[in-house]
Amino acid sequence: MRANLQTSGEISPEIVAEHGLSEAEFARVIEVLGREPNLLELGIFSVMWSEHCSYKSSKIWLKTLPTEGPQVIHGPGENAGVIDIGEGLAAVFKMESHNHPSYIEPYQGAATGVGGILRDVFTMGARPVANLNALRFGDPDHPKTRHLLAGVVAGIGDYGNCVGVPTVGGEVNFDAGYDGNILVNAMTVGIAPKDRIFTSGASGAGNPVVYVGSKTGRDGIHGATMASAEFGAGSETKRPTVQVGDPFTEKLLIEACLELMATDAIVAIQDMGAAGLTCTSFEMASKGGLGVELDLDTVPCREAAMTAYEIMLSESQERMLMVLKPGKEDLARAVFEKWDLDFAVVGRLTETGRMVLKMDGAVVGDLPIDPLAEASPEYDRPWTAAPRPAEVDPASLAPPEDTGRALLSLIGAPDLCSRRWVWEQYDHMVMADTVGRPGGDAALVRIHGSDRALAITTDCTPRYCQADPKAGGAQAVAEAWRNLTAVGAQPLAVTDNLNFGNPERPEIMGQFVGCVQGIAEACRVLGTPVVSGNVSFYNETNGKGIPPTPVIGAVGLVDDIARTTDIAFKAGGEAILLIGETRGHLGASIYLRDLMGRREGAAPPVDLAAEKRNGDFVRALIRAGRVSACHDLADGGLAVALAEMALAGDLGAEIARPAIKRPAIKQPGGGPPGADETPLHAWLFGEDQARYLVTAPEAAAVLEAAGEAGVPAACIGTTGGTALTLPGGEPIFLGELRAAHEGWLPRYMGE
């Protein structure tokens, strides 16, 4: 049969280059095969060894991340991470990118990003209970930004709404650094019985391999290869590599898979994501130490005369591959036909350790599985650390004439304005377990039928990562940890989505290395292992990379929903307390960028011990019912957090700076800290880390407890009235504040 393989003279250097393989990598292909590949086999090597699928530039560093802990059931290596959440249940979650497809075709790119991450989760046996997303777009004045934003939001909303899974939170940011390469990172969280987790490692030679879901088409071919290359002129011509999604079929697929998972029929299961049938069958066999034989004539196709190459490399959506126990085929077929889905036995497992592909009675591909995996490239790419910028002396910055007017400018600008226009297009209440609307620090999703809930968030501050990758990576973890803490949740674990430019450039690789180092350190100190994730390299256009953007998705647990809080001021006359130390750090801040027109300075230092100490203290306050509202401080500092709390509660506040002397931030040039009090504008808008705002009916007891815990705390004001009054500014009435905050995005989108 192997004699039918057509191998000679098909592969030119141009064809190899089109498949994204270097000369050295192609030489290794020949070494692995012992001959030249045919076109189908070259395509398989191309996708399996692509950056997107093989992590060839990142895996050496990903191995340094902490991935274990008593709560971890499955860490990286499966379709999604799995953690124990008690009472016999597990949370299953992951985040993945769909950046390049969403730039080329924003609606379908974003929609299929949601569909793909949903499949990663329910493949493990979990019912999806929440979607989130982290979106980065270019300058609002760029001619494509409005079109891309509209298409991405519509794609996410339509897919999630139709499939019936709530979209409960996320991020939307704008920066000229994303003009030519937007980021669309999608996250899904599911819940499963912890003793019914399904994995992808195949077992049992002779067991049937089964294809279920939608038919295979020509959409998405070479999607993984396209995602592993930077953009250049004519990127829009790559539309054929963007998949087309069908959320109604996905909903049927969820129900059919979960129904079959309630039986004992399934040995292994994996969704067909990047590289489609190729990657799925290869990985399942490889994990089980087996071979696989596929009959491509049996694969359900929706287009005529599809070639073996097209069938194996298609990334058509809503498809799964399963290994069943012998004799369970009819049971499985009945389930999938009931749900009006395709079902076909397409092959079997073998003991050969090879992938053998047959079509029209001939062997059209024959590849060794383990040697191909073991020979896949692993690069220790050269990297250079970015020089740390000098500190910004806040005293050197001219203060605003009116702090209230400065706040209005910030809170009505693209990065800090309300995202209501976005999240109102998402059904965040479907399934009826979402606790509260989006817009707070973290989403809360009730564990159905209980008083417990999962807290979920995504976060990253690319400005900090650009200024200091290690500090920025640590800060992304710390802020996600604070978001969970601020609602009263115990943070448990994280998933990451590491978005960077071309790793072959040492300065870009240096950004990646620094961010991974920061993430690893923060996760160790804060006790949140990395259980899943995704690396997205080559996010650049014509040699210009995006800002380094290592997005963190975090999951925590609330044992009693009655012992949680949100950001809204609750009642007049309550004390407003600032937890954590304020030094007025304005380097790499929103204030410096948006009001001063300057992008400079060091990122704020991240004291992980202080993060843990302050966060544990705040969480204990919330669980004890001693505070009525809580908000972590992030972009825009204290003033922006106060405005967000006032708007959420429709209640004003009067703020007075406490008469406490604090050392000023370290002076530029390495001199000693000054003895003067931090300038007012730095106190209000500085982005120092490890800080929270809380409100309490009685301040004295909270301040006493903070002193005993060694946590900096001060009373800075009182809630009440219809205006927010900052020191150094005239009162801002809530109506004016709300108009500024909620007006920009609808105006920008033409509504």
mmCIF file with all atom_site columns, C-alpha atoms in Angstrom, residues 491-609:
data_model
loop_
_atom_site.group_PDB
_atom_site.id
_atom_site.type_symbol
_atom_site.label_atom_id
_atom_site.label_alt_id
_atom_site.label_comp_id
_atom_site.label_asym_id
_atom_site.label_entity_id
_atom_site.label_seq_id
_atom_site.pdbx_PDB_ins_code
_atom_site.Cartn_x
_atom_site.Cartn_y
_atom_site.Cartn_z
_atom_site.occupancy
_atom_site.B_iso_or_equiv
_atom_site.pdbx_formal_charge
_atom_site.auth_seq_id
_atom_site.auth_comp_id
_atom_site.auth_asym_id
_atom_site.auth_atom_id
_atom_site.pdbx_PDB_model_num
ATOM 1   C CA . PRO A 1 491 ? -8.317  33.135 44.124 1.00 0.00 ? 491 PRO A CA 1
ATOM 2   C CA . LEU A 1 492 ? -7.533  29.572 43.022 1.00 0.00 ? 492 LEU A CA 1
ATOM 3   C CA . ALA A 1 493 ? -5.764  29.458 39.643 1.00 0.00 ? 493 ALA A CA 1
ATOM 4   C CA . VAL A 1 494 ? -5.162  31.300 36.392 1.00 0.00 ? 494 VAL A CA 1
ATOM 5   C CA . THR A 1 495 ? -5.088  30.768 32.659 1.00 0.00 ? 495 THR A CA 1
ATOM 6   C CA . ASP A 1 496 ? -2.968  33.010 30.456 1.00 0.00 ? 496 ASP A CA 1
ATOM 7   C CA . ASN A 1 497 ? -3.065  34.351 26.912 1.00 0.00 ? 497 ASN A CA 1
ATOM 8   C CA . LEU A 1 498 ? 0.385   35.648 26.024 1.00 0.00 ? 498 LEU A CA 1
ATOM 9   C CA . ASN A 1 499 ? 0.196   38.007 23.034 1.00 0.00 ? 499 ASN A CA 1
ATOM 10  C CA . PHE A 1 500 ? 3.483   39.261 21.560 1.00 0.00 ? 500 PHE A CA 1
ATOM 11  C CA . GLY A 1 501 ? 5.179   40.242 18.325 1.00 0.00 ? 501 GLY A CA 1
ATOM 12  C CA . ASN A 1 502 ? 7.826   38.321 16.379 1.00 0.00 ? 502 ASN A CA 1
ATOM 13  C CA . PRO A 1 503 ? 9.873   36.081 18.730 1.00 0.00 ? 503 PRO A CA 1
ATOM 14  C CA . GLU A 1 504 ? 12.728  36.016 16.230 1.00 0.00 ? 504 GLU A CA 1
ATOM 15  C CA . ARG A 1 505 ? 13.486  39.599 17.267 1.00 0.00 ? 505 ARG A CA 1
ATOM 16  C CA . PRO A 1 506 ? 15.539  39.573 20.515 1.00 0.00 ? 506 PRO A CA 1
ATOM 17  C CA . GLU A 1 507 ? 13.778  42.611 21.957 1.00 0.00 ? 507 GLU A CA 1
ATOM 18  C CA . ILE A 1 508 ? 10.357  40.962 21.485 1.00 0.00 ? 508 ILE A CA 1
ATOM 19  C CA . MET A 1 509 ? 11.597  37.691 22.927 1.00 0.00 ? 509 MET A CA 1
ATOM 20  C CA . GLY A 1 510 ? 12.957  39.715 25.838 1.00 0.00 ? 510 GLY A CA 1
ATOM 21  C CA . GLN A 1 511 ? 9.479   41.112 26.474 1.00 0.00 ? 511 GLN A CA 1
ATOM 22  C CA . PHE A 1 512 ? 8.068   37.595 26.482 1.00 0.00 ? 512 PHE A CA 1
ATOM 23  C CA . VAL A 1 513 ? 10.734  36.237 28.831 1.00 0.00 ? 513 VAL A CA 1
ATOM 24  C CA . GLY A 1 514 ? 10.336  39.140 31.250 1.00 0.00 ? 514 GLY A CA 1
ATOM 25  C CA . CYS A 1 515 ? 6.559   38.826 31.365 1.00 0.00 ? 515 CYS A CA 1
ATOM 26  C CA . VAL A 1 516 ? 6.737   35.058 31.937 1.00 0.00 ? 516 VAL A CA 1
ATOM 27  C CA . GLN A 1 517 ? 9.216   35.595 34.754 1.00 0.00 ? 517 GLN A CA 1
ATOM 28  C CA . GLY A 1 518 ? 6.895   38.123 36.376 1.00 0.00 ? 518 GLY A CA 1
ATOM 29  C CA . ILE A 1 519 ? 3.857   35.889 35.963 1.00 0.00 ? 519 ILE A CA 1
ATOM 30  C CA . ALA A 1 520 ? 5.696   32.914 37.445 1.00 0.00 ? 520 ALA A CA 1
ATOM 31  C CA . GLU A 1 521 ? 6.869   34.868 40.494 1.00 0.00 ? 521 GLU A CA 1
ATOM 32  C CA . ALA A 1 522 ? 3.447   36.383 41.163 1.00 0.00 ? 522 ALA A CA 1
ATOM 33  C CA . CYS A 1 523 ? 1.647   33.061 40.770 1.00 0.00 ? 523 CYS A CA 1
ATOM 34  C CA . ARG A 1 524 ? 3.991   31.405 43.245 1.00 0.00 ? 524 ARG A CA 1
ATOM 35  C CA . VAL A 1 525 ? 3.628   34.099 45.889 1.00 0.00 ? 525 VAL A CA 1
ATOM 36  C CA . LEU A 1 526 ? -0.142  34.471 45.469 1.00 0.00 ? 526 LEU A CA 1
ATOM 37  C CA . GLY A 1 527 ? -0.820  30.725 45.263 1.00 0.00 ? 527 GLY A CA 1
ATOM 38  C CA . THR A 1 528 ? -2.490  30.722 41.845 1.00 0.00 ? 528 THR A CA 1
ATOM 39  C CA . PRO A 1 529 ? -0.921  28.107 39.542 1.00 0.00 ? 529 PRO A CA 1
ATOM 40  C CA . VAL A 1 530 ? -1.214  28.397 35.763 1.00 0.00 ? 530 VAL A CA 1
ATOM 41  C CA . VAL A 1 531 ? -3.433  25.509 34.656 1.00 0.00 ? 531 VAL A CA 1
ATOM 42  C CA . SER A 1 532 ? -3.958  26.320 30.983 1.00 0.00 ? 532 SER A CA 1
ATOM 43  C CA . GLY A 1 533 ? -3.230  28.967 28.404 1.00 0.00 ? 533 GLY A CA 1
ATOM 44  C CA . ASN A 1 534 ? -2.187  30.046 24.958 1.00 0.00 ? 534 ASN A CA 1
ATOM 45  C CA . VAL A 1 535 ? 0.767   31.813 23.327 1.00 0.00 ? 535 VAL A CA 1
ATOM 46  C CA . SER A 1 536 ? 0.124   34.064 20.353 1.00 0.00 ? 536 SER A CA 1
ATOM 47  C CA . PHE A 1 537 ? 3.292   35.258 18.623 1.00 0.00 ? 537 PHE A CA 1
ATOM 48  C CA . TYR A 1 538 ? 3.776   37.187 15.368 1.00 0.00 ? 538 TYR A CA 1
ATOM 49  C CA . ASN A 1 539 ? 1.213   39.810 16.308 1.00 0.00 ? 539 ASN A CA 1
ATOM 50  C CA . GLU A 1 540 ? 2.749   42.480 14.143 1.00 0.00 ? 540 GLU A CA 1
ATOM 51  C CA . THR A 1 541 ? 2.326   44.147 10.811 1.00 0.00 ? 541 THR A CA 1
ATOM 52  C CA . ASN A 1 542 ? 5.144   45.156 8.487  1.00 0.00 ? 542 ASN A CA 1
ATOM 53  C CA . GLY A 1 543 ? 7.692   44.617 11.240 1.00 0.00 ? 543 GLY A CA 1
ATOM 54  C CA . LYS A 1 544 ? 5.885   46.609 13.946 1.00 0.00 ? 544 LYS A CA 1
ATOM 55  C CA . GLY A 1 545 ? 4.864   44.515 16.942 1.00 0.00 ? 545 GLY A CA 1
ATOM 56  C CA . ILE A 1 546 ? 1.960   45.067 19.302 1.00 0.00 ? 546 ILE A CA 1
ATOM 57  C CA . PRO A 1 547 ? 2.575   46.179 22.889 1.00 0.00 ? 547 PRO A CA 1
ATOM 58  C CA . PRO A 1 548 ? 3.379   43.093 24.979 1.00 0.00 ? 548 PRO A CA 1
ATOM 59  C CA . THR A 1 549 ? 0.009   41.879 26.256 1.00 0.00 ? 549 THR A CA 1
ATOM 60  C CA . PRO A 1 550 ? 0.080   38.862 28.613 1.00 0.00 ? 550 PRO A CA 1
ATOM 61  C CA . VAL A 1 551 ? -3.609  38.634 29.540 1.00 0.00 ? 551 VAL A CA 1
ATOM 62  C CA . ILE A 1 552 ? -4.437  36.778 32.749 1.00 0.00 ? 552 ILE A CA 1
ATOM 63  C CA . GLY A 1 553 ? -7.767  35.033 33.293 1.00 0.00 ? 553 GLY A CA 1
ATOM 64  C CA . ALA A 1 554 ? -8.340  34.138 36.933 1.00 0.00 ? 554 ALA A CA 1
ATOM 65  C CA . VAL A 1 555 ? -10.888 32.002 38.756 1.00 0.00 ? 555 VAL A CA 1
ATOM 66  C CA . GLY A 1 556 ? -11.754 32.095 42.449 1.00 0.00 ? 556 GLY A CA 1
ATOM 67  C CA . LEU A 1 557 ? -14.338 30.622 44.786 1.00 0.00 ? 557 LEU A CA 1
ATOM 68  C CA . VAL A 1 558 ? -16.973 32.199 47.026 1.00 0.00 ? 558 VAL A CA 1
ATOM 69  C CA . ASP A 1 559 ? -18.349 29.887 49.702 1.00 0.00 ? 559 ASP A CA 1
ATOM 70  C CA . ASP A 1 560 ? -21.374 32.052 50.489 1.00 0.00 ? 560 ASP A CA 1
ATOM 71  C CA . ILE A 1 561 ? -22.843 34.533 48.017 1.00 0.00 ? 561 ILE A CA 1
ATOM 72  C CA . ALA A 1 562 ? -24.350 36.435 50.943 1.00 0.00 ? 562 ALA A CA 1
ATOM 73  C CA . ARG A 1 563 ? -20.784 37.239 52.036 1.00 0.00 ? 563 ARG A CA 1
ATOM 74  C CA . THR A 1 564 ? -19.726 39.103 48.909 1.00 0.00 ? 564 THR A CA 1
ATOM 75  C CA . THR A 1 565 ? -19.752 42.722 47.888 1.00 0.00 ? 565 THR A CA 1
ATOM 76  C CA . ASP A 1 566 ? -19.467 44.911 44.809 1.00 0.00 ? 566 ASP A CA 1
ATOM 77  C CA . ILE A 1 567 ? -18.161 48.361 43.900 1.00 0.00 ? 567 ILE A CA 1
ATOM 78  C CA . ALA A 1 568 ? -21.332 50.391 44.500 1.00 0.00 ? 568 ALA A CA 1
ATOM 79  C CA . PHE A 1 569 ? -21.625 52.868 47.364 1.00 0.00 ? 569 PHE A CA 1
ATOM 80  C CA . LYS A 1 570 ? -24.556 51.579 49.423 1.00 0.00 ? 570 LYS A CA 1
ATOM 81  C CA . ALA A 1 571 ? -25.658 54.319 51.823 1.00 0.00 ? 571 ALA A CA 1
ATOM 82  C CA . GLY A 1 572 ? -24.922 57.873 52.840 1.00 0.00 ? 572 GLY A CA 1
ATOM 83  C CA . GLY A 1 573 ? -22.771 58.621 55.848 1.00 0.00 ? 573 GLY A CA 1
ATOM 84  C CA . GLU A 1 574 ? -20.432 55.649 55.445 1.00 0.00 ? 574 GLU A CA 1
ATOM 85  C CA . ALA A 1 575 ? -16.682 56.036 55.812 1.00 0.00 ? 575 ALA A CA 1
ATOM 86  C CA . ILE A 1 576 ? -14.508 55.583 52.711 1.00 0.00 ? 576 ILE A CA 1
ATOM 87  C CA . LEU A 1 577 ? -11.245 53.842 53.580 1.00 0.00 ? 577 LEU A CA 1
ATOM 88  C CA . LEU A 1 578 ? -8.132  53.553 51.427 1.00 0.00 ? 578 LEU A CA 1
ATOM 89  C CA . ILE A 1 579 ? -6.287  50.289 52.037 1.00 0.00 ? 579 ILE A CA 1
ATOM 90  C CA . GLY A 1 580 ? -2.640  50.094 50.992 1.00 0.00 ? 580 GLY A CA 1
ATOM 91  C CA . GLU A 1 581 ? 0.201   52.555 50.652 1.00 0.00 ? 581 GLU A CA 1
ATOM 92  C CA . THR A 1 582 ? 0.013   55.516 48.268 1.00 0.00 ? 582 THR A CA 1
ATOM 93  C CA . ARG A 1 583 ? 3.226   57.045 46.966 1.00 0.00 ? 583 ARG A CA 1
ATOM 94  C CA . GLY A 1 584 ? 1.742   58.667 43.881 1.00 0.00 ? 584 GLY A CA 1
ATOM 95  C CA . HIS A 1 585 ? 3.331   56.600 41.101 1.00 0.00 ? 585 HIS A CA 1
ATOM 96  C CA . LEU A 1 586 ? 2.613   58.294 37.778 1.00 0.00 ? 586 LEU A CA 1
ATOM 97  C CA . GLY A 1 587 ? 5.094   56.555 35.473 1.00 0.00 ? 587 GLY A CA 1
ATOM 98  C CA . ALA A 1 588 ? 3.370   54.686 32.598 1.00 0.00 ? 588 ALA A CA 1
ATOM 99  C CA . SER A 1 589 ? 0.035   55.917 33.965 1.00 0.00 ? 589 SER A CA 1
ATOM 100 C CA . ILE A 1 590 ? -3.229  56.825 32.268 1.00 0.00 ? 590 ILE A CA 1
ATOM 101 C CA . TYR A 1 591 ? -2.954  60.316 33.810 1.00 0.00 ? 591 TYR A CA 1
ATOM 102 C CA . LEU A 1 592 ? 0.454   60.878 32.259 1.00 0.00 ? 592 LEU A CA 1
ATOM 103 C CA . ARG A 1 593 ? -0.636  59.550 28.873 1.00 0.00 ? 593 ARG A CA 1
ATOM 104 C CA . ASP A 1 594 ? -4.108  61.039 28.499 1.00 0.00 ? 594 ASP A CA 1
ATOM 105 C CA . LEU A 1 595 ? -3.739  64.380 30.288 1.00 0.00 ? 595 LEU A CA 1
ATOM 106 C CA . MET A 1 596 ? -0.052  65.141 29.803 1.00 0.00 ? 596 MET A CA 1
ATOM 107 C CA . GLY A 1 597 ? 0.396   63.516 26.388 1.00 0.00 ? 597 GLY A CA 1
ATOM 108 C CA . ARG A 1 598 ? 3.468   61.615 27.588 1.00 0.00 ? 598 ARG A CA 1
ATOM 109 C CA . ARG A 1 599 ? 4.320   57.911 27.447 1.00 0.00 ? 599 ARG A CA 1
ATOM 110 C CA . GLU A 1 600 ? 7.270   57.423 29.727 1.00 0.00 ? 600 GLU A CA 1
ATOM 111 C CA . GLY A 1 601 ? 8.454   56.302 33.107 1.00 0.00 ? 601 GLY A CA 1
ATOM 112 C CA . ALA A 1 602 ? 8.869   53.073 34.996 1.00 0.00 ? 602 ALA A CA 1
ATOM 113 C CA . ALA A 1 603 ? 5.915   50.812 35.683 1.00 0.00 ? 603 ALA A CA 1
ATOM 114 C CA . PRO A 1 604 ? 4.687   50.887 39.285 1.00 0.00 ? 604 PRO A CA 1
ATOM 115 C CA . PRO A 1 605 ? 6.608   48.481 41.520 1.00 0.00 ? 605 PRO A CA 1
ATOM 116 C CA . VAL A 1 606 ? 4.765   45.305 42.496 1.00 0.00 ? 606 VAL A CA 1
ATOM 117 C CA . ASP A 1 607 ? 5.327   44.242 46.097 1.00 0.00 ? 607 ASP A CA 1
ATOM 118 C CA . LEU A 1 608 ? 3.871   40.749 46.086 1.00 0.00 ? 608 LEU A CA 1
ATOM 119 C CA . ALA A 1 609 ? 4.126   40.348 49.857 1.00 0.00 ? 609 ALA A CA 1
#
